[in-house]
PDB file of C-alpha atoms in Angstrom:
ATOM      1  CA  MET A   1       0.000   0.000   0.000  1.00  0.00           C
ATOM      2  CA  GLU A   2       1.029   3.558  -0.603  1.00  0.00           C
ATOM      3  CA  PRO A   3       1.688   5.852   2.387  1.00  0.00           C
ATOM      4  CA  ILE A   4      -1.314   8.008   1.454  1.00  0.00           C
ATOM      5  CA  ASP A   5      -3.565   4.949   1.856  1.00  0.00           C
ATOM      6  CA  PHE A   6      -2.381   4.524   5.435  1.00  0.00           C
ATOM      7  CA  PHE A   7      -3.148   8.215   6.013  1.00  0.00           C
ATOM      8  CA  LYS A   8      -6.640   7.944   4.516  1.00  0.00           C
ATOM      9  CA  LYS A   9      -7.600   4.832   6.495  1.00  0.00           C
ATOM     10  CA  THR A  10      -6.380   6.310   9.769  1.00  0.00           C
ATOM     11  CA  PHE A  11      -7.950   9.717   9.133  1.00  0.00           C
ATOM     12  CA  VAL A  12     -11.391   8.327   8.302  1.00  0.00           C
ATOM     13  CA  PHE A  13     -11.373   5.837  11.184  1.00  0.00           C
ATOM     14  CA  VAL A  14     -10.288   8.360  13.830  1.00  0.00           C
ATOM     15  CA  PHE A  15     -12.596  11.114  12.545  1.00  0.00           C
ATOM     16  CA  ALA A  16     -15.636   8.819  12.518  1.00  0.00           C
ATOM     17  CA  PHE A  17     -14.765   7.272  15.885  1.00  0.00           C
ATOM     18  CA  TYR A  18     -14.383  10.664  17.571  1.00  0.00           C
ATOM     19  CA  ILE A  19     -17.656  12.004  16.151  1.00  0.00           C
ATOM     20  CA  VAL A  20     -19.555   8.884  17.248  1.00  0.00           C
ATOM     21  CA  PHE A  21     -17.887   8.984  20.680  1.00  0.00           C
ATOM     22  CA  LYS A  22     -18.946  12.597  21.257  1.00  0.00           C
ATOM     23  CA  ALA A  23     -22.469  11.945  19.897  1.00  0.00           C
ATOM     24  CA  VAL A  24     -22.987   9.049  22.309  1.00  0.00           C
ATOM     25  CA  GLY A  25     -21.757  11.206  25.187  1.00  0.00           C
ATOM     26  CA  LEU A  26     -24.168  13.916  24.116  1.00  0.00           C
ATOM     27  CA  VAL A  27     -27.082  11.480  24.066  1.00  0.00           C
ATOM     28  CA  MET A  28     -26.162  10.205  27.528  1.00  0.00           C
ATOM     29  CA  ASN A  29     -26.274  13.794  28.831  1.00  0.00           C
ATOM     30  CA  LYS A  30     -29.728  14.258  27.258  1.00  0.00           C
ATOM     31  CA  PHE A  31     -28.536  16.951  24.832  1.00  0.00           C
ATOM     32  CA  GLU A  32     -27.874  19.443  27.635  1.00  0.00           C
ATOM     33  CA  GLU A  33     -24.709  20.838  26.007  1.00  0.00           C
ATOM     34  CA  PHE A  34     -25.950  20.759  22.403  1.00  0.00           C
ATOM     35  CA  ASN A  35     -25.456  24.001  20.478  1.00  0.00           C
ATOM     36  CA  LEU A  36     -23.544  25.238  17.442  1.00  0.00           C
ATOM     37  CA  VAL A  37     -20.362  25.912  19.415  1.00  0.00           C
ATOM     38  CA  TYR A  38     -20.347  22.333  20.738  1.00  0.00           C
ATOM     39  CA  VAL A  39     -20.717  20.943  17.207  1.00  0.00           C
ATOM     40  CA  LEU A  40     -17.953  23.167  15.836  1.00  0.00           C
ATOM     41  CA  LYS A  41     -15.585  22.278  18.683  1.00  0.00           C
ATOM     42  CA  THR A  42     -16.292  18.575  18.189  1.00  0.00           C
ATOM     43  CA  VAL A  43     -15.690  18.684  14.440  1.00  0.00           C
ATOM     44  CA  LEU A  44     -12.535  20.780  14.856  1.00  0.00           C
ATOM     45  CA  ALA A  45     -11.138  18.479  17.555  1.00  0.00           C
ATOM     46  CA  ALA A  46     -11.948  15.409  15.446  1.00  0.00           C
ATOM     47  CA  LEU A  47     -10.303  16.989  12.412  1.00  0.00           C
ATOM     48  CA  VAL A  48      -7.111  17.922  14.254  1.00  0.00           C
ATOM     49  CA  THR A  49      -6.841  14.572  16.036  1.00  0.00           C
ATOM     50  CA  ALA A  50      -7.454  12.597  12.850  1.00  0.00           C
ATOM     51  CA  LEU A  51      -4.981  14.751  10.934  1.00  0.00           C
ATOM     52  CA  ILE A  52      -2.221  14.278  13.512  1.00  0.00           C
ATOM     53  CA  LEU A  53      -2.732  10.516  13.781  1.00  0.00           C
ATOM     54  CA  GLY A  54      -3.031  10.216  10.004  1.00  0.00           C
ATOM     55  CA  ILE A  55       0.282  12.021   9.517  1.00  0.00           C
ATOM     56  CA  ILE A  56       1.944   9.773  12.086  1.00  0.00           C
ATOM     57  CA  ASN A  57       0.593   6.690  10.313  1.00  0.00           C
ATOM     58  CA  TYR A  58       1.716   8.094   6.957  1.00  0.00           C
ATOM     59  CA  PHE A  59       5.287   7.593   8.161  1.00  0.00           C
ATOM     60  CA  ALA A  60       4.830   4.641  10.537  1.00  0.00           C
ATOM     61  CA  LYS A  61       2.669   2.608   8.088  1.00  0.00           C
ATOM     62  CA  VAL A  62       0.743   0.685  10.752  1.00  0.00           C
ATOM     63  CA  ASP A  63      -2.027  -1.294   9.048  1.00  0.00           C
ATOM     64  CA  PHE A  64      -4.542  -2.170  11.746  1.00  0.00           C
ATOM     65  CA  PHE A  65      -7.251  -3.374   9.322  1.00  0.00           C
ATOM     66  CA  THR A  66      -5.516  -6.533   8.090  1.00  0.00           C
ATOM     67  CA  LYS A  67      -6.943  -9.908   9.030  1.00  0.00           C
ATOM     68  CA  LYS A  68      -4.879 -12.226  11.194  1.00  0.00           C
ATOM     69  CA  GLY A  69      -4.347 -14.795   8.435  1.00  0.00           C
ATOM     70  CA  GLU A  70      -3.292 -12.264   5.810  1.00  0.00           C
ATOM     71  CA  GLN A  71       0.303 -11.440   5.132  1.00  0.00           C
ATOM     72  CA  LYS A  72       0.954  -8.028   3.686  1.00  0.00           C
ATOM     73  CA  PRO A  73       3.572  -7.868   0.930  1.00  0.00           C
ATOM     74  CA  LYS A  74       6.930  -6.481   1.921  1.00  0.00           C
ATOM     75  CA  ASP A  75       8.120  -3.277   0.272  1.00  0.00           C
ATOM     76  CA  ASN A  76      11.356  -3.537  -1.652  1.00  0.00           C
TER      77      ASN A  76
END
């Protein structure tokens, strides 16, 4: 896989996970904190976190979506 593929997978996974995590927390608090500022802060925090982890994985190339039986080809 290309390094950009590692970045894309990590970015999408972290961004989606963070948004879902904050949405579940919001539901558990019965939407008490819900307003436009909360949504903007959540999206901005998810974007920054996903970007940082995606950049790290761009260089580290950790593929956490492979199945246990699969062997990934070695880069030459």
